Protein backbone atom coordinates (compact mmCIF):
# COMPACT_ATOMS: atom_id res chain seq x y z
CA UNK A 1 -8.88 -90.96 -7.15
CA UNK A 2 -8.26 -94.54 -8.08
CA UNK A 3 -5.59 -96.49 -9.51
CA UNK A 4 -4.56 -99.08 -11.61
CA UNK A 5 -2.96 -102.20 -10.35
CA UNK A 6 -0.11 -105.18 -12.36
CA UNK A 7 -1.45 -107.55 -9.60
CA UNK A 8 0.11 -110.19 -11.76
CA UNK A 9 3.22 -108.94 -10.88
CA UNK A 10 3.13 -108.96 -7.48
CA UNK A 11 0.91 -112.59 -7.29
CA UNK A 12 1.78 -115.71 -5.30
CA UNK A 13 1.40 -117.29 -8.54
CA UNK A 14 4.13 -115.54 -10.37
CA UNK A 15 5.96 -118.99 -11.38
CA UNK A 16 3.09 -121.64 -10.98
CA UNK A 17 -0.62 -121.65 -10.57
CA UNK A 18 -2.61 -122.36 -7.12
CA UNK A 19 -6.51 -120.69 -7.96
CA UNK A 20 -6.75 -120.92 -4.16
CA UNK A 21 -3.91 -118.93 -3.34
CA UNK A 22 -4.85 -116.90 -6.42
CA UNK A 23 -8.23 -116.80 -5.04
CA UNK A 24 -7.54 -115.27 -1.25
CA UNK A 25 -5.02 -112.46 -3.11
CA UNK A 26 -7.94 -111.57 -5.41
CA UNK A 27 -10.18 -111.49 -2.17
CA UNK A 28 -7.79 -109.40 -0.57
CA UNK A 29 -7.22 -107.06 -3.42
CA UNK A 30 -10.84 -106.35 -3.86
CA UNK A 31 -10.83 -104.81 -0.50
CA UNK A 32 -8.58 -102.31 -1.50
CA UNK A 33 -10.61 -98.80 -1.99
CA UNK A 34 -7.66 -97.14 -3.81
CA UNK A 35 -8.28 -99.55 -6.72
CA UNK A 36 -9.85 -98.80 -9.91
CA UNK A 37 -8.69 -102.04 -11.81
CA UNK A 38 -6.21 -104.32 -13.18
CA UNK A 39 -3.12 -103.77 -15.53
CA UNK A 40 -3.85 -107.68 -17.15
CA UNK A 41 -1.64 -109.81 -19.18
CA UNK A 42 -2.28 -110.61 -22.04
CA UNK A 43 -0.52 -114.30 -23.32
CA UNK A 44 -2.81 -115.25 -25.81
CA UNK A 45 -5.82 -115.89 -23.89
CA UNK A 46 -7.81 -113.82 -21.45
CA UNK A 47 -6.55 -115.67 -18.68
CA UNK A 48 -3.28 -117.47 -18.55
CA UNK A 49 -4.37 -120.30 -16.61
CA UNK A 50 -8.28 -120.43 -16.50
CA UNK A 51 -10.25 -117.90 -17.94
CA UNK A 52 -13.53 -119.21 -16.47
CA UNK A 53 -11.72 -118.60 -12.62
CA UNK A 54 -10.90 -114.94 -13.76
CA UNK A 55 -13.94 -114.32 -14.93
CA UNK A 56 -15.77 -115.73 -11.53
CA UNK A 57 -13.05 -113.75 -9.62
CA UNK A 58 -13.11 -110.22 -10.63
CA UNK A 59 -14.33 -107.52 -8.81
CA UNK A 60 -17.49 -106.55 -11.64
CA UNK A 61 -16.65 -102.55 -11.31
CA UNK A 62 -13.29 -102.98 -12.27
CA UNK A 63 -11.69 -101.73 -15.24
CA UNK A 64 -8.51 -103.17 -16.89
CA UNK A 65 -6.03 -102.12 -19.18
CA UNK A 66 -4.28 -105.12 -21.32
CA UNK A 67 -0.50 -105.37 -21.74
CA UNK A 68 0.83 -107.73 -23.92
CA UNK A 69 4.31 -107.40 -22.83
CA UNK A 70 4.22 -110.89 -21.20
CA UNK A 71 2.93 -112.67 -24.47
CA UNK A 72 5.22 -110.45 -27.03
CA UNK A 73 8.29 -111.44 -24.49
CA UNK A 74 7.60 -115.13 -24.86
CA UNK A 75 6.78 -115.30 -28.63
CA UNK A 76 10.15 -113.27 -29.17
CA UNK A 77 11.58 -116.50 -26.99
CA UNK A 78 10.55 -118.55 -30.14
CA UNK A 79 11.02 -115.95 -32.80
CA UNK A 80 13.42 -112.41 -32.19
CA UNK A 81 12.00 -111.49 -35.45
CA UNK A 82 8.47 -110.93 -33.64
CA UNK A 83 6.62 -107.89 -33.17
CA UNK A 84 4.45 -105.01 -34.59
CA UNK A 85 7.54 -103.34 -35.74
CA UNK A 86 9.42 -105.99 -37.32
CA UNK A 87 10.82 -105.81 -40.92
CA UNK A 88 10.18 -109.22 -40.97
CA UNK A 89 7.26 -109.95 -42.66
CA UNK A 90 6.66 -113.17 -41.11
CA UNK A 91 7.21 -111.81 -37.58
CA UNK A 92 5.26 -108.73 -38.23
CA UNK A 93 1.95 -110.67 -39.22
CA UNK A 94 2.59 -113.22 -36.15
CA UNK A 95 2.18 -110.14 -34.00
CA UNK A 96 -0.87 -108.76 -35.85
CA UNK A 97 -2.60 -112.29 -35.14
CA UNK A 98 -1.42 -111.66 -31.69
CA UNK A 99 -2.93 -108.71 -31.09
CA UNK A 100 -6.67 -109.99 -32.76
CA UNK A 101 -6.15 -112.90 -29.99
CA UNK A 102 -6.04 -110.15 -27.55
CA UNK A 103 -9.22 -107.93 -29.36
CA UNK A 104 -11.61 -111.37 -28.76
CA UNK A 105 -10.03 -111.77 -25.59
CA UNK A 106 -11.25 -107.93 -24.59
CA UNK A 107 -14.69 -108.62 -26.52
CA UNK A 108 -14.89 -111.91 -24.03
CA UNK A 109 -14.69 -109.82 -20.89
CA UNK A 110 -16.70 -107.16 -21.69
CA UNK A 111 -19.68 -109.82 -22.83
CA UNK A 112 -18.97 -111.32 -19.35
CA UNK A 113 -18.94 -107.79 -17.12
CA UNK A 114 -21.69 -106.40 -19.90
CA UNK A 115 -20.16 -103.42 -20.13
CA UNK A 116 -16.87 -101.66 -21.75
CA UNK A 117 -14.72 -102.78 -19.20
CA UNK A 118 -11.56 -102.51 -20.98
CA UNK A 119 -9.81 -98.59 -20.97
CA UNK A 120 -7.15 -99.76 -23.37
CA UNK A 121 -4.17 -102.01 -24.22
CA UNK A 122 -0.58 -101.68 -23.95
CA UNK A 123 1.05 -102.47 -27.41
CA UNK A 124 5.22 -102.87 -27.68
CA UNK A 125 6.99 -102.00 -30.40
CA UNK A 126 8.99 -105.35 -30.90
CA UNK A 127 11.23 -106.61 -31.82
CA UNK A 128 14.55 -106.28 -29.86
CA UNK A 129 16.51 -104.09 -32.59
CA UNK A 130 20.02 -105.57 -30.83
CA UNK A 131 18.89 -109.13 -32.51
CA UNK A 132 16.79 -108.23 -35.37
CA UNK A 133 15.18 -105.39 -37.41
CA UNK A 134 12.92 -103.13 -36.57
CA UNK A 135 11.56 -99.58 -37.46
CA UNK A 136 8.89 -97.03 -37.39
CA UNK A 137 7.84 -97.77 -40.94
CA UNK A 138 6.56 -101.33 -39.91
CA UNK A 139 5.08 -100.06 -36.72
CA UNK A 140 3.10 -97.93 -38.58
CA UNK A 141 2.05 -100.35 -40.80
CA UNK A 142 0.83 -102.38 -38.40
CA UNK A 143 -1.12 -100.23 -36.24
CA UNK A 144 -3.03 -98.85 -39.46
CA UNK A 145 -4.37 -102.69 -39.71
CA UNK A 146 -5.21 -102.85 -35.94
CA UNK A 147 -7.03 -99.19 -36.14
CA UNK A 148 -9.17 -101.04 -38.72
CA UNK A 149 -10.39 -103.36 -36.14
CA UNK A 150 -13.66 -103.05 -33.23
CA UNK A 151 -11.74 -102.44 -30.05
CA UNK A 152 -15.20 -101.92 -28.41
CA UNK A 153 -13.90 -98.86 -26.93
CA UNK A 154 -10.51 -99.89 -25.77
CA UNK A 155 -7.22 -97.59 -26.62
CA UNK A 156 -4.28 -98.75 -28.60
CA UNK A 157 -1.72 -97.38 -26.40
CA UNK A 158 2.21 -97.62 -27.13
CA UNK A 159 3.72 -98.86 -23.67
CA UNK A 160 7.37 -97.22 -24.29
CA UNK A 161 10.24 -99.91 -23.68
CA UNK A 162 13.80 -99.15 -23.24
CA UNK A 163 15.40 -98.61 -26.28
CA UNK A 164 18.60 -100.08 -27.37
CA UNK A 165 21.83 -98.19 -26.14
CA UNK A 166 25.36 -98.36 -26.94
CA UNK A 167 26.51 -98.11 -23.32
CA UNK A 168 24.84 -101.54 -22.19
CA UNK A 169 22.59 -104.72 -23.41
CA UNK A 170 19.07 -103.20 -23.19
CA UNK A 171 16.27 -105.35 -20.93
CA UNK A 172 14.02 -105.35 -24.36
CA UNK A 173 15.55 -103.16 -27.31
CA UNK A 174 12.43 -101.72 -29.04
CA UNK A 175 11.98 -98.58 -30.68
CA UNK A 176 12.87 -95.28 -29.89
CA UNK A 177 10.26 -92.86 -28.24
CA UNK A 178 11.12 -90.48 -30.80
CA UNK A 179 9.92 -93.03 -33.29
CA UNK A 180 7.21 -93.94 -31.27
CA UNK A 181 6.26 -90.27 -31.17
CA UNK A 182 6.58 -90.09 -34.58
CA UNK A 183 4.35 -92.73 -35.80
CA UNK A 184 1.75 -91.99 -33.54
CA UNK A 185 1.38 -88.38 -34.15
CA UNK A 186 1.06 -89.12 -38.61
CA UNK A 187 -1.73 -91.41 -37.18
CA UNK A 188 -3.45 -89.84 -35.05
CA UNK A 189 -3.88 -87.04 -37.96
CA UNK A 190 -5.84 -89.61 -39.98
CA UNK A 191 -7.84 -90.97 -37.25
CA UNK A 192 -11.21 -90.65 -35.35
CA UNK A 193 -9.51 -92.89 -32.52
CA UNK A 194 -6.39 -91.34 -31.10
CA UNK A 195 -3.63 -93.58 -30.52
CA UNK A 196 -1.26 -92.65 -26.95
CA UNK A 197 1.87 -93.56 -25.02
CA UNK A 198 2.23 -94.79 -21.51
CA UNK A 199 5.53 -94.67 -19.80
CA UNK A 200 6.63 -97.39 -17.06
CA UNK A 201 8.52 -95.55 -14.87
CA UNK A 202 11.30 -98.17 -14.44
CA UNK A 203 11.36 -99.40 -18.06
CA UNK A 204 12.42 -95.82 -18.88
CA UNK A 205 15.00 -95.53 -16.35
CA UNK A 206 16.97 -98.58 -17.85
CA UNK A 207 16.96 -97.10 -21.31
CA UNK A 208 19.96 -94.42 -19.68
CA UNK A 209 20.18 -96.16 -16.21
CA UNK A 210 19.57 -93.02 -15.21
CA UNK A 211 16.41 -92.29 -12.61
CA UNK A 212 16.10 -88.72 -14.79
CA UNK A 213 14.94 -90.50 -17.64
CA UNK A 214 11.23 -91.37 -16.91
CA UNK A 215 10.51 -87.36 -16.12
CA UNK A 216 12.28 -86.71 -19.52
CA UNK A 217 10.07 -89.38 -21.37
CA UNK A 218 6.87 -88.11 -19.92
CA UNK A 219 7.54 -84.58 -20.30
CA UNK A 220 8.63 -85.58 -24.15
CA UNK A 221 4.95 -87.43 -24.33
CA UNK A 222 3.00 -84.79 -23.11
CA UNK A 223 4.71 -82.29 -25.41
CA UNK A 224 3.48 -84.42 -28.19
CA UNK A 225 0.15 -84.58 -26.64
CA UNK A 226 0.42 -87.99 -26.56
CA UNK A 227 0.44 -89.07 -23.13
CA UNK A 228 -1.98 -91.15 -21.54
CA UNK A 229 -0.69 -92.60 -18.54
CA UNK A 230 2.17 -93.56 -15.94
CA UNK A 231 2.48 -96.65 -14.45
CA UNK A 232 5.18 -96.78 -11.86
CA UNK A 233 7.66 -99.61 -11.51
CA UNK A 234 10.87 -99.25 -10.20
CA UNK A 235 14.41 -99.95 -10.73
CA UNK A 236 17.98 -99.33 -9.08
CA UNK A 237 21.51 -99.01 -9.62
CA UNK A 238 22.35 -101.03 -6.18
CA UNK A 239 22.57 -104.61 -5.44
CA UNK A 240 19.56 -106.41 -4.37
CA UNK A 241 17.13 -109.53 -4.86
CA UNK A 242 15.96 -107.35 -7.72
CA UNK A 243 19.05 -107.11 -9.19
CA UNK A 244 20.83 -103.67 -10.91
CA UNK A 245 19.13 -102.05 -13.44
CA UNK A 246 16.74 -104.99 -14.12
CA UNK A 247 12.90 -105.17 -15.79
CA UNK A 248 12.24 -106.80 -12.08
CA UNK A 249 9.26 -104.25 -11.39
CA UNK A 250 10.67 -103.23 -7.94
CA UNK A 251 8.63 -101.49 -5.27
CA UNK A 252 9.08 -97.58 -4.58
CA UNK A 253 11.51 -96.72 -1.80
CA UNK A 254 11.26 -96.99 1.08
CA UNK A 255 9.52 -100.19 0.85
CA UNK A 256 12.92 -101.68 -0.96
CA UNK A 257 15.15 -98.96 0.37
CA UNK A 258 17.34 -99.72 -2.78
CA UNK A 259 14.77 -98.41 -5.15
CA UNK A 260 15.59 -95.35 -6.89
CA UNK A 261 11.61 -94.30 -7.54
CA UNK A 262 10.87 -92.73 -4.29
CA UNK A 263 7.68 -91.21 -3.15
CA UNK A 264 8.97 -87.39 -4.20
CA UNK A 265 9.88 -88.84 -7.67
CA UNK A 266 6.40 -90.39 -8.19
CA UNK A 267 5.18 -86.83 -7.06
CA UNK A 268 7.20 -85.21 -9.50
CA UNK A 269 6.36 -87.45 -12.32
CA UNK A 270 2.42 -86.85 -11.46
CA UNK A 271 3.33 -82.93 -11.54
CA UNK A 272 4.78 -83.03 -14.86
CA UNK A 273 1.97 -85.03 -16.39
CA UNK A 274 -0.30 -82.42 -15.94
CA UNK A 275 -3.20 -85.52 -14.78
CA UNK A 276 -5.55 -84.19 -12.57
CA UNK A 277 -7.70 -85.68 -9.74
CA UNK A 278 -10.94 -86.32 -11.99
CA UNK A 279 -8.35 -87.04 -14.83
CA UNK A 280 -9.39 -90.62 -16.90
CA UNK A 281 -5.92 -91.25 -17.31
CA UNK A 282 -4.21 -94.78 -16.83
CA UNK A 283 -2.39 -94.47 -13.53
CA UNK A 284 -0.92 -97.10 -11.44
CA UNK A 285 1.63 -99.48 -10.08
CA UNK A 286 2.98 -102.67 -11.11
CA UNK A 287 5.03 -104.46 -8.37
CA UNK A 288 7.40 -107.39 -8.25
CA UNK A 289 7.70 -109.14 -4.82
CA UNK A 290 10.90 -110.51 -3.33
CA UNK A 291 11.26 -112.97 -1.86
CA UNK A 292 8.93 -115.46 -3.74
CA UNK A 293 8.21 -116.86 -0.56
CA UNK A 294 6.61 -113.59 0.32
CA UNK A 295 2.90 -114.47 1.81
CA UNK A 296 -0.34 -113.34 0.33
CA UNK A 297 -0.91 -110.52 3.09
CA UNK A 298 2.57 -109.04 2.69
CA UNK A 299 2.12 -109.19 -1.02
CA UNK A 300 -1.69 -106.69 -0.50
CA UNK A 301 0.01 -104.51 1.74
CA UNK A 302 3.01 -103.91 -0.36
CA UNK A 303 0.42 -102.77 -2.94
CA UNK A 304 -1.65 -100.96 -0.55
CA UNK A 305 1.58 -99.04 0.84
CA UNK A 306 2.48 -98.14 -2.86
CA UNK A 307 -1.10 -96.92 -3.87
CA UNK A 308 -0.92 -95.04 -0.86
CA UNK A 309 2.02 -92.63 -2.32
CA UNK A 310 -0.37 -91.97 -5.13
CA UNK A 311 -3.23 -91.08 -3.32
CA UNK A 312 -1.37 -88.41 -1.04
CA UNK A 313 -0.41 -86.68 -4.57
CA UNK A 314 -4.15 -85.97 -5.32
CA UNK A 315 -5.04 -85.48 -1.85
CA UNK A 316 -1.91 -82.45 -1.21
């Protein structure tokens, strides 16, 4: 069993760009036999710094899932009305244009690899509804547009992010899981290319600041027959360099002792998902590394050790 890695989150280049350092990081990632491919950040171009570098340094056998969240958050910093679920038409159109850029980047990557190398694209239901108006109706309208395009086999997937909660300020504040499920179920009755939902453990836990929330979200999405994957990023109620209930992609315990996402929690989520060892589901990790001065060898080792937790589940 092999898995996806959101390698950008644990890169030594999170806040800058050093091609040589990134090259060493990718070289070590290629040596990890448990990596199926990358959860790849989309910010408007195929690669945030150098498309040619990226195409030259990836493993030609890797599979990819694009995630739009880095670009979405950048756009929201400039326009709080940006988003596929925005009730502001200008903001909604900006999000659609951004998705068109992602579509073109997928085509560029596939052309370079000579195959369908992108399994899916994670879409998020911005805007932050504590700052702008968003709705299920606007999301459905946007997805109808996206479904008309040629995605070269990449599945359109909603990555659920924490919805507003009256008890605390949200990290993302996007649509509720209930609204996302409602929209996708309605669209899937009309389309030959079904949409799905991916759960990120940490982003679900942040919604109610309860570790159990991620498992409940997995169960709800599975019941709706929409579950296409789980990405494991941790979170915690305890003080650490990762912050208290922050979307900082905390590694699992015991790698990060304060993390609420333990190996047993990961195994419980995988068990609830029903994903089999031969499943083509999107399963993986996305880990931030603290402190920022951590060397490349350690960054790769943390990813390797977290991947081993997934491997042990499927080998048990």
